[in-house]
Amino acid sequence: MSVQIPPTERLRTDTIQINMGPHHPSTHGVFRMVLTLDGETVVDLEPRFGYLHRGIEKTAEERTYVQNVPFTDRLDYICGITNNWAYALALEKLAGIEVPERAEYIRVILGELTRVMNHMLAIGFLWNDLGATTFTPVVYAFRERERILDLIEMAAGSRMMPSYIRAGGVVADLPEEFMPRLQKLVPHLKRFIDEMDTMLTKNEIFRARAVGVGVLKAKDAINAGVSGPVLRASGVPYDIRKVDSYSIYDRFDFEVPVHTAGDVYARYLQRLAEARQSLRIIEQAMRDIPEGPVTSLPYKQLSRLKPPKGEAYGRIESPKGELGFYLVSDGSNKPYRFRIRSTSLLNLTLLREMCIGHKVADVVTILGSIDITLGDVDR
Amino acid sequence: MLTHEEILSRLRERFPEAVLDVPEGMIDFTIVIAPQAWHDVALFLRDELGYDFLTNVTAVDWPDRFEVVYHLYGVQAGHPLLTIKLPVTDKENPVVPSVVDVWRSADFQEREEYDLMGIRFEGHPNLKRIMMWEGYEGHPLRKDFQNRTYSYAELEPTRKATPDW
């Protein structure tokens, strides 16, 4: 004898609230998400920040312009060079400082190397989040990162906290052995990107986990201030290197790759394509780099820099997106207001909308594909 | 792309009262808008002038006023930087309208300015502290905030001065 269940009486489930983080390996730092789950499906998500808040904006108001350079290293600690660059750019705009030709080329070379390094790490960590428990992609990415960091160390003296790009140029000229090493490294990195491509792109499990997950529509992305590879993977060809053509980016021949799907897979493909374009820029910069001075503002002048009263907003295309600095000067040697327009914080705006309806395991993937650094989120 | 004069004339035509000032000698083109008109102006800027990308929201604490600063770009229309400023003269209780429903990117940034600068954004759906913890008093980015060293006893009341071992 079988029991008949009337179709109106569906199984009732209760939602459960769990904390993911602050100490969770998939959050790439100290970041908490309060998830409301129905079974394994995400019903609601609330991001909580502030665990790495160091008050850099306040601290910077009490220090001189050159003393603030090391703080910028510690924002997005994966790519210190581009953080220095954004700050230098805003300060140069504020104080009207010219940058010598050779310094611009050095900035472009190191900045694009940083982009390659960041995108390789982002892909590696994405695979780590997907549960590639042998760590293979991330270890490969770290191996190549060390090669790039060696070059940055050669130029700046420090691997991760370079403080190398300052207003008016760069700190010191490149050592003699830099260029030969770079010439060997570029073809090597090209092979490495192809290797990652062959190894990962057509992987069936990866596609099953990444295609159609965490879709971000172009209109929503623009409205939410999302920038960088995440925006371009949603089909918006907006690259500040092309739009503002700051520094000397108008001299180089490169494309802005765009993917239209806006899902985790598109963001992965986007980073691979962008890393290839970066190497293209480095090759051209290596070929064209002129001799000459590397700074227009020696340290003694820089340390006494007093920009005229005023304010300026300077932004660059950092590997993660738009990184901007808003500086207000009252004519003294310290900034009156020092505002950091954080890339990672803005890219997290739509995390909730991207995650709702997906499984818990996908939340980890989506967060990994946005590629945040908590030092940049909390400042 | 719109010229500065075009932006100004279209704004003045639509909102004769809203444009308070266009300061001279600024590095970036800046328009000072009356705070009470800001929400309508924001909708106009987004829908009719094509400023669809609000990149930065911040505030500056001047001795006589707060200044809430917005940096706008037009991604689809290719507009360059436009800076909008709202002067808030009431230093005791600064209030400006929220623009979260116009640009979602204002969400976390308005919360941050509320937390660190103490500016209330009226109409924000979830206006609470974002960087500092709940129950924290004061707004660190204000100029009258006293920077001081905290003792361990203050930060961690449960922590013992000397460990048991």
Coordinates of C-alpha atoms in Angstrom, one line a residue:
Chain A
M1 CA 0.0 0.0 0.0
S2 CA 1.5 3.3 -1.0
V3 CA 1.0 6.7 0.7
Q4 CA -0.2 9.4 -1.7
I5 CA 1.2 12.9 -1.0
P6 CA -1.0 15.7 -2.4
P7 CA 1.0 17.9 -4.7
T8 CA 0.1 21.0 -2.7
E9 CA 2.1 20.0 0.4
R10 CA 5.6 20.7 -0.7
L11 CA 8.6 20.0 1.5
R12 CA 9.1 23.1 3.7
T13 CA 12.7 24.2 4.2
D14 CA 14.2 26.8 6.6
T15 CA 17.0 29.2 5.7
I16 CA 20.2 29.2 7.6
Q17 CA 22.6 32.0 8.1
I18 CA 26.4 31.3 8.1
N19 CA 29.5 33.4 8.3
M20 CA 32.1 32.8 5.7
G21 CA 35.2 34.4 7.0
P22 CA 36.9 36.5 8.2
H23 CA 39.5 33.7 8.3
H24 CA 38.5 31.6 5.4
P25 CA 41.1 30.6 2.8
S26 CA 38.8 31.5 -0.1
T27 CA 38.4 35.1 0.9
H28 CA 42.0 36.0 0.0
G29 CA 42.5 37.8 3.3
V30 CA 40.3 38.9 6.1
F31 CA 36.9 39.4 4.6
R32 CA 33.5 38.2 5.9
M33 CA 30.4 37.3 4.0
V34 CA 27.2 36.7 5.8
L35 CA 25.4 34.1 3.8
T36 CA 21.7 33.2 4.0
L37 CA 21.3 29.8 2.6
D38 CA 18.3 27.7 1.6
G39 CA 19.9 24.2 1.5
E40 CA 23.0 24.9 -0.5
T41 CA 21.5 27.8 -2.6
V42 CA 22.5 31.4 -1.7
V43 CA 19.4 33.5 -0.9
D44 CA 21.2 36.5 0.5
L45 CA 24.8 37.7 0.9
E46 CA 26.1 40.7 2.9
P47 CA 29.8 41.6 2.6
R48 CA 31.5 42.9 5.8
F49 CA 34.7 44.8 5.6
G50 CA 37.1 46.6 7.8
Y51 CA 39.2 43.8 9.2
L52 CA 42.3 45.2 7.5
H53 CA 41.4 48.9 7.9
R54 CA 44.6 50.7 8.8
G55 CA 43.4 54.3 8.4
I56 CA 45.9 55.1 5.6
E57 CA 43.8 58.1 4.5
K58 CA 44.0 59.6 7.9
T59 CA 47.7 58.8 8.5
A60 CA 48.6 60.3 5.2
E61 CA 47.3 63.7 6.2
E62 CA 50.0 63.9 8.8
R63 CA 52.9 63.0 6.6
T64 CA 54.6 64.8 3.7
Y65 CA 54.0 63.9 0.1
V66 CA 57.1 61.7 -0.2
Q67 CA 56.5 60.0 3.1
N68 CA 53.2 58.7 1.8
V69 CA 54.7 56.7 -1.1
P70 CA 55.3 53.6 1.0
F71 CA 51.7 53.6 2.2
T72 CA 50.6 53.2 -1.4
D73 CA 52.7 50.0 -1.7
R74 CA 50.6 48.5 1.0
L75 CA 47.2 49.1 -0.6
D76 CA 47.1 46.4 -3.2
Y77 CA 50.2 44.5 -2.1
I78 CA 50.3 42.3 -5.2
C79 CA 51.0 45.2 -7.5
G80 CA 52.9 47.8 -5.6
I81 CA 54.3 49.4 -8.8
T82 CA 51.0 50.5 -10.2
N83 CA 49.9 51.9 -6.8
N84 CA 53.0 54.1 -6.7
W85 CA 52.2 55.1 -10.3
A86 CA 48.7 56.2 -9.5
Y87 CA 49.8 58.3 -6.6
A88 CA 52.7 59.8 -8.6
L89 CA 50.3 60.6 -11.4
A90 CA 47.8 62.5 -9.2
L91 CA 50.7 64.4 -7.5
E92 CA 52.2 65.3 -10.8
K93 CA 48.8 66.6 -12.0
L94 CA 48.4 68.6 -8.7
A95 CA 51.9 70.1 -8.7
G96 CA 52.4 70.3 -12.5
I97 CA 55.5 68.2 -12.6
E98 CA 57.0 66.9 -15.9
V99 CA 58.3 63.4 -16.2
P100 CA 61.4 62.6 -18.4
E101 CA 61.0 60.3 -21.4
R102 CA 63.1 57.4 -20.0
A103 CA 61.2 57.4 -16.7
E104 CA 57.9 57.0 -18.6
Y105 CA 59.2 54.0 -20.5
I106 CA 60.5 52.4 -17.2
R107 CA 57.1 53.0 -15.7
V108 CA 55.3 51.3 -18.6
I109 CA 57.7 48.3 -18.6
L110 CA 57.4 47.7 -14.8
G111 CA 53.7 48.5 -14.8
E112 CA 52.9 46.0 -17.6
L113 CA 55.1 43.3 -15.9
T114 CA 53.0 43.9 -12.8
R115 CA 49.9 43.3 -14.8
V116 CA 51.1 40.0 -16.2
M117 CA 52.1 39.0 -12.7
N118 CA 48.7 40.0 -11.2
H119 CA 46.7 38.2 -14.0
M120 CA 48.7 35.0 -13.7
L121 CA 48.2 35.0 -9.9
A122 CA 44.5 35.8 -10.3
I123 CA 44.1 32.7 -12.6
G124 CA 46.2 30.6 -10.2
F125 CA 44.1 31.6 -7.2
L126 CA 40.9 31.1 -9.1
W127 CA 41.9 27.5 -9.8
N128 CA 42.9 27.1 -6.1
D129 CA 39.4 28.3 -5.2
L130 CA 37.9 25.8 -7.6
G131 CA 39.6 23.1 -5.6
A132 CA 42.6 22.2 -7.7
T133 CA 44.0 20.8 -4.5
T134 CA 47.3 19.9 -5.9
F135 CA 47.9 23.7 -6.1
T136 CA 49.4 23.2 -9.6
P137 CA 48.3 26.4 -11.3
V138 CA 48.9 28.6 -8.4
V139 CA 52.4 27.2 -7.8
Y140 CA 53.2 27.7 -11.5
A141 CA 51.9 31.2 -11.3
F142 CA 54.0 31.9 -8.2
R143 CA 57.1 30.5 -10.0
E144 CA 56.7 33.0 -12.8
R145 CA 55.9 35.8 -10.3
E146 CA 59.2 35.3 -8.7
R147 CA 61.0 35.9 -12.0
I148 CA 59.1 39.1 -12.4
L149 CA 59.7 40.1 -8.8
D150 CA 63.4 39.5 -9.4
L151 CA 63.3 42.2 -12.0
I152 CA 61.4 44.6 -9.8
E153 CA 63.9 43.9 -7.0
M154 CA 66.7 44.7 -9.4
A155 CA 65.2 48.1 -10.2
A156 CA 63.8 49.1 -6.9
G157 CA 65.6 47.0 -4.3
S158 CA 62.5 45.5 -2.9
R159 CA 60.3 42.7 -4.2
M160 CA 56.8 43.6 -3.1
M161 CA 57.0 47.1 -1.6
P162 CA 59.1 48.9 -4.2
S163 CA 58.2 52.6 -3.6
Y164 CA 60.0 53.0 -6.9
I165 CA 57.8 55.3 -8.9
R166 CA 57.6 58.8 -7.4
A167 CA 56.4 62.1 -8.6
G168 CA 58.7 63.4 -11.3
G169 CA 60.0 60.0 -12.5
V170 CA 61.5 56.9 -10.8
V171 CA 64.0 56.6 -8.0
A172 CA 67.0 55.3 -9.8
D173 CA 67.9 54.2 -13.3
L174 CA 67.7 50.5 -14.3
P175 CA 70.9 48.5 -13.6
E176 CA 72.8 47.3 -16.6
E177 CA 71.8 43.7 -16.3
F178 CA 68.1 44.5 -16.3
M179 CA 67.5 44.7 -20.0
P180 CA 69.2 41.4 -20.9
R181 CA 67.2 39.7 -18.2
L182 CA 64.0 41.2 -19.5
Q183 CA 64.7 40.3 -23.0
K184 CA 65.0 36.6 -21.9
L185 CA 62.0 36.8 -19.7
V186 CA 59.5 38.1 -22.2
P187 CA 59.5 35.1 -24.6
H188 CA 59.5 32.9 -21.5
L189 CA 56.4 34.5 -20.2
K190 CA 54.7 34.2 -23.6
R191 CA 55.4 30.5 -23.5
F192 CA 54.1 30.3 -20.0
I193 CA 50.8 32.1 -20.9
D194 CA 50.4 29.7 -23.8
E195 CA 51.1 26.8 -21.4
M196 CA 48.4 28.0 -18.9
D197 CA 46.0 28.4 -21.9
T198 CA 46.6 24.8 -23.1
M199 CA 46.5 23.4 -19.6
L200 CA 43.4 25.1 -18.3
T201 CA 41.1 26.7 -21.0
K202 CA 39.5 23.6 -22.4
N203 CA 39.3 21.7 -19.1
E204 CA 35.9 20.1 -18.9
I205 CA 35.5 20.5 -15.1
F206 CA 36.6 24.1 -15.2
R207 CA 34.1 24.9 -17.9
A208 CA 31.3 23.2 -16.0
R209 CA 32.1 25.3 -12.9
A210 CA 32.8 28.6 -14.7
V211 CA 30.5 29.0 -17.7
G212 CA 27.3 30.9 -16.8
V213 CA 28.3 31.4 -13.2
G214 CA 28.2 34.9 -11.6
V215 CA 27.0 36.7 -14.7
L216 CA 27.4 40.5 -14.6
K217 CA 25.5 42.5 -17.3
A218 CA 27.3 45.4 -18.9
K219 CA 24.7 48.0 -17.8
D220 CA 24.8 47.0 -14.2
A221 CA 28.6 46.8 -14.2
I222 CA 28.9 50.4 -15.4
N223 CA 26.3 51.6 -13.0
A224 CA 28.1 49.9 -10.1
G225 CA 31.4 51.4 -10.9
V226 CA 33.0 48.1 -11.8
S227 CA 36.2 48.5 -13.7
G228 CA 39.2 46.7 -15.2
P229 CA 39.1 43.1 -16.5
V230 CA 35.8 42.5 -14.8
L231 CA 34.1 45.3 -16.7
R232 CA 35.7 44.3 -20.0
A233 CA 34.7 40.7 -19.5
S234 CA 31.1 42.0 -19.5
G235 CA 31.5 43.5 -22.9
V236 CA 32.5 47.1 -22.2
P237 CA 35.7 48.1 -24.1
Y238 CA 36.7 50.6 -21.5
D239 CA 40.4 50.8 -20.8
I240 CA 41.8 53.9 -19.1
R241 CA 45.1 53.4 -21.0
K242 CA 43.2 54.0 -24.2
V243 CA 40.6 56.5 -22.9
D244 CA 42.9 58.8 -21.0
S245 CA 46.1 57.7 -22.8
Y246 CA 48.0 58.9 -19.7
S247 CA 51.8 58.5 -19.6
I248 CA 52.9 57.4 -23.1
Y249 CA 50.3 54.7 -23.8
D250 CA 49.2 56.4 -27.0
R251 CA 52.6 55.5 -28.6
F252 CA 52.1 51.7 -28.3
D253 CA 50.2 49.4 -30.6
F254 CA 47.9 47.2 -28.5
E255 CA 44.3 46.1 -28.4
V256 CA 41.7 46.1 -25.7
P257 CA 40.4 42.6 -25.5
V258 CA 36.7 42.2 -24.7
H259 CA 34.6 39.2 -23.8
T260 CA 30.8 39.5 -23.7
A261 CA 29.6 36.7 -21.5
G262 CA 30.4 38.4 -18.2
D263 CA 30.7 35.1 -16.3
V264 CA 33.6 33.6 -14.4
Y265 CA 34.9 31.9 -17.6
A266 CA 34.9 35.2 -19.5
R267 CA 36.9 36.9 -16.8
Y268 CA 39.4 34.1 -16.9
L269 CA 39.8 34.4 -20.7
Q270 CA 39.9 38.2 -20.4
R271 CA 42.9 38.0 -18.0
L272 CA 44.8 35.7 -20.4
A273 CA 44.1 38.0 -23.3
E274 CA 45.2 41.1 -21.4
A275 CA 48.4 39.5 -20.2
R276 CA 49.3 38.8 -23.8
Q277 CA 48.7 42.4 -24.8
S278 CA 50.8 43.6 -21.9
L279 CA 53.8 41.5 -23.2
R280 CA 53.2 43.2 -26.6
I281 CA 53.5 46.6 -24.9
I282 CA 56.7 45.6 -23.1
E283 CA 58.3 44.4 -26.3
Q284 CA 57.6 47.8 -27.9
A285 CA 58.8 49.7 -24.9
M286 CA 62.0 47.6 -24.7
R287 CA 62.7 48.4 -28.3
D288 CA 62.1 52.2 -28.0
I289 CA 63.4 53.1 -24.6
P290 CA 65.7 56.1 -24.9
E291 CA 68.7 57.1 -22.8
G292 CA 68.5 60.1 -20.5
P293 CA 67.6 61.3 -17.0
V294 CA 65.1 59.3 -15.0
T295 CA 63.7 62.0 -12.8
S296 CA 62.9 65.7 -13.0
L297 CA 62.6 66.1 -9.3
P298 CA 65.6 64.9 -7.2
Y299 CA 64.9 63.6 -3.7
K300 CA 65.9 66.8 -1.9
Q301 CA 63.4 68.8 -4.0
L302 CA 60.8 66.1 -3.8
S303 CA 61.0 65.9 0.0
R304 CA 60.3 69.6 0.3
L305 CA 57.5 69.6 -2.3
K306 CA 54.7 72.1 -1.6
P307 CA 52.1 71.9 -4.3
P308 CA 50.0 75.0 -4.9
K309 CA 46.6 75.2 -3.3
G310 CA 44.2 73.1 -5.3
E311 CA 43.0 69.6 -5.9
A312 CA 43.4 66.9 -8.5
Y313 CA 42.0 63.5 -9.3
G314 CA 44.4 61.2 -11.1
R315 CA 43.7 57.6 -12.1
I316 CA 45.4 54.8 -13.9
E317 CA 44.4 51.4 -15.2
S318 CA 45.8 49.2 -12.5
P319 CA 45.7 45.4 -13.1
K320 CA 42.5 45.2 -11.1
G321 CA 40.8 48.2 -12.6
E322 CA 40.6 51.9 -12.1
L323 CA 42.8 53.1 -9.2
G324 CA 42.5 56.8 -8.5
F325 CA 43.9 59.2 -6.0
Y326 CA 42.2 62.5 -5.0
L327 CA 44.6 64.9 -3.4
V328 CA 43.7 68.2 -1.9
S329 CA 46.5 70.6 -1.1
D330 CA 46.3 73.6 1.2
G331 CA 49.7 74.9 0.1
S332 CA 51.7 73.1 2.8
N333 CA 54.0 70.1 2.5
K334 CA 51.3 67.7 3.7
P335 CA 48.1 66.7 1.8
Y336 CA 45.0 68.3 3.3
R337 CA 42.9 65.3 2.1
F338 CA 44.2 62.1 0.7
R339 CA 41.5 59.9 -0.8
I340 CA 42.1 56.5 -2.4
R341 CA 39.6 55.4 -4.9
S342 CA 39.9 51.7 -4.3
T343 CA 39.5 49.3 -7.1
S344 CA 38.6 46.2 -5.2
L345 CA 35.9 47.8 -3.0
L346 CA 34.0 49.1 -6.0
N347 CA 34.3 45.8 -7.8
L348 CA 32.7 44.1 -4.9
T349 CA 29.5 46.3 -5.1
L350 CA 27.6 43.7 -7.1
L351 CA 28.9 40.6 -5.3
R352 CA 25.5 40.0 -3.7
E353 CA 23.6 40.2 -7.0
M354 CA 26.2 38.0 -8.7
C355 CA 26.0 35.3 -6.0
I356 CA 22.2 35.0 -5.4
G357 CA 20.8 31.8 -6.8
H358 CA 24.1 30.0 -7.0
K359 CA 25.5 27.4 -4.7
V360 CA 27.9 28.1 -1.8
A361 CA 30.8 26.6 -3.8
D362 CA 30.1 29.1 -6.6
V363 CA 30.4 32.0 -4.2
V364 CA 34.0 31.1 -3.8
T365 CA 34.6 30.9 -7.5
I366 CA 32.8 34.2 -8.2
L367 CA 34.8 36.0 -5.5
G368 CA 38.0 34.5 -6.9
S369 CA 37.1 35.7 -10.4
I370 CA 36.6 39.3 -9.2
D371 CA 40.2 39.2 -8.0
I372 CA 40.3 41.4 -4.9
T373 CA 43.0 42.3 -2.5
L374 CA 41.9 43.1 1.0
G375 CA 44.6 45.7 1.6
D376 CA 42.9 47.6 -1.2
V377 CA 39.3 47.0 0.0
D378 CA 39.9 48.3 3.5
R379 CA 42.9 50.6 3.1
Chain B
M1 CA 31.6 64.6 -25.7
L2 CA 30.2 67.8 -24.3
T3 CA 32.1 71.0 -23.8
H4 CA 32.1 72.7 -20.4
E5 CA 29.8 75.4 -21.7
E6 CA 27.3 73.0 -23.0
I7 CA 27.1 71.1 -19.7
L8 CA 26.7 74.3 -17.8
S9 CA 24.1 75.8 -20.2
R10 CA 22.0 72.6 -20.2
L11 CA 22.2 72.4 -16.4
R12 CA 21.3 76.0 -15.9
E13 CA 18.4 75.8 -18.4
R14 CA 16.9 72.8 -16.6
F15 CA 17.8 73.7 -13.0
P16 CA 18.2 77.5 -12.7
E17 CA 18.7 77.4 -9.0
A18 CA 21.0 74.4 -8.7
V19 CA 24.3 75.6 -10.0
L20 CA 25.9 77.7 -7.2
D21 CA 29.3 78.3 -8.6
V22 CA 31.9 77.3 -11.2
P23 CA 35.2 77.9 -9.5
E24 CA 38.0 79.3 -11.7
G25 CA 41.5 78.0 -11.9
M26 CA 40.7 74.4 -11.0
I27 CA 42.8 71.6 -12.5
D28 CA 39.6 69.5 -13.1
F29 CA 36.4 71.1 -14.3
T30 CA 34.2 71.5 -11.2
I31 CA 30.6 72.5 -10.7
V32 CA 29.3 73.4 -7.3
I33 CA 25.7 72.2 -6.9
A34 CA 23.1 73.0 -4.2
P35 CA 22.8 69.9 -1.9
Q36 CA 19.0 69.9 -1.9
A37 CA 18.8 69.8 -5.8
W38 CA 21.5 67.1 -6.1
H39 CA 19.3 64.0 -6.5
D40 CA 17.4 65.5 -9.5
V41 CA 20.6 66.9 -11.0
A42 CA 22.2 63.4 -10.6
L43 CA 19.3 61.8 -12.5
F44 CA 19.6 64.5 -15.2
L45 CA 23.4 63.9 -15.5
R46 CA 23.0 60.2 -15.8
D47 CA 20.0 60.0 -18.1
E48 CA 20.3 63.0 -20.4
L49 CA 24.0 64.0 -20.4
G50 CA 25.3 60.4 -20.3
Y51 CA 27.5 60.5 -17.1
D52 CA 26.9 56.8 -16.3
F53 CA 30.0 56.1 -14.3
L54 CA 30.3 57.6 -10.8
T55 CA 33.8 56.6 -9.9
N56 CA 34.6 58.3 -6.6
V57 CA 32.6 59.7 -3.7
T58 CA 34.4 61.5 -1.0
A59 CA 34.2 64.4 1.4
V60 CA 36.6 67.1 2.6
D61 CA 36.5 68.7 6.1
W62 CA 37.1 72.5 5.7
P63 CA 37.1 74.8 8.8
D64 CA 33.7 76.4 7.8
R65 CA 32.0 73.6 5.8
F66 CA 32.0 70.1 4.6
E67 CA 32.5 69.5 0.9
V68 CA 31.1 66.3 -0.6
V69 CA 32.9 65.5 -3.9
Y70 CA 31.8 63.3 -6.7
H71 CA 33.9 62.3 -9.7
L72 CA 32.0 61.3 -12.8
Y73 CA 32.8 59.9 -16.2
G74 CA 30.8 58.8 -19.1
V75 CA 31.8 55.3 -20.1
Q76 CA 29.4 54.8 -23.1
A77 CA 29.5 58.4 -24.2
G78 CA 33.2 58.8 -23.6
H79 CA 32.9 61.9 -21.3
P80 CA 36.1 63.0 -19.5
L81 CA 36.2 63.8 -15.8
L82 CA 33.4 66.0 -14.3
T83 CA 33.8 67.0 -10.6
I84 CA 30.7 67.8 -8.6
K85 CA 30.9 69.5 -5.2
L86 CA 28.2 69.9 -2.6
P87 CA 28.9 72.4 0.1
V88 CA 27.4 71.5 3.5
T89 CA 27.6 74.5 5.8
D90 CA 25.9 72.8 8.8
K91 CA 28.9 71.3 10.6
E92 CA 26.9 69.9 13.5
N93 CA 24.6 67.7 11.4
P94 CA 25.7 67.4 7.8
V95 CA 23.1 65.9 5.5
V96 CA 23.1 65.4 1.7
P97 CA 20.8 63.3 -0.5
S98 CA 22.0 59.8 -1.3
V99 CA 22.4 58.8 -5.0
V100 CA 22.6 55.0 -4.5
D101 CA 19.4 54.6 -6.6
V102 CA 21.1 56.6 -9.4
W103 CA 24.5 55.0 -9.3
R104 CA 25.0 51.8 -7.4
S105 CA 28.7 52.6 -7.0
A106 CA 27.8 55.2 -4.4
D107 CA 26.6 52.4 -2.0
F108 CA 29.8 51.4 -0.2
Q109 CA 31.4 54.8 -0.7
E110 CA 28.6 56.8 0.9
R111 CA 28.7 54.3 3.8
E112 CA 32.4 54.9 4.1
E113 CA 32.0 58.7 4.2
Y114 CA 29.2 58.3 6.8
D115 CA 31.5 56.1 8.9
L116 CA 34.7 58.1 8.6
M117 CA 33.6 61.6 8.0
G118 CA 30.2 61.6 9.7
I119 CA 28.1 62.8 6.7
R120 CA 24.5 61.4 6.6
F121 CA 23.3 60.4 3.2
E122 CA 19.5 60.7 3.3
G123 CA 17.8 57.9 1.5
H124 CA 20.6 55.4 1.6
P125 CA 19.1 51.9 2.1
N126 CA 21.7 50.6 4.5
L127 CA 23.5 53.5 6.1
K128 CA 25.8 52.0 8.8
R129 CA 29.5 51.8 9.6
I130 CA 31.6 50.0 7.1
M131 CA 35.2 50.2 8.2
M132 CA 35.0 50.9 11.9
W133 CA 33.2 48.5 14.2
E134 CA 29.6 49.0 15.5
G135 CA 29.5 51.1 18.6
Y136 CA 32.6 53.1 17.6
E137 CA 32.2 56.7 18.5
G138 CA 33.5 59.6 16.4
H139 CA 34.5 60.0 12.8
P140 CA 38.3 59.6 12.3
L141 CA 38.7 61.6 9.1
R142 CA 37.4 64.8 10.6
K143 CA 40.0 67.4 11.4
D144 CA 39.0 67.7 15.0
F145 CA 39.4 64.0 15.6
Q146 CA 42.0 63.5 18.3
N147 CA 44.7 61.0 17.2
R148 CA 46.0 59.1 20.2
T149 CA 47.6 55.9 21.2
Y150 CA 45.3 53.2 22.5
S151 CA 46.2 50.9 25.3
Y152 CA 45.6 47.2 25.1
A153 CA 43.2 47.4 28.0
E154 CA 41.0 49.7 26.0
L155 CA 41.0 47.7 22.8
E156 CA 40.7 44.3 24.4
P157 CA 39.0 44.6 27.7
T158 CA 39.1 40.9 28.3
R159 CA 42.8 40.6 27.7
K160 CA 44.9 40.2 30.9
A161 CA 47.8 42.6 31.4
T162 CA 50.1 39.7 32.3
P163 CA 49.5 36.2 31.0
D164 CA 48.9 33.4 33.4
W165 CA 52.0 31.6 32.5

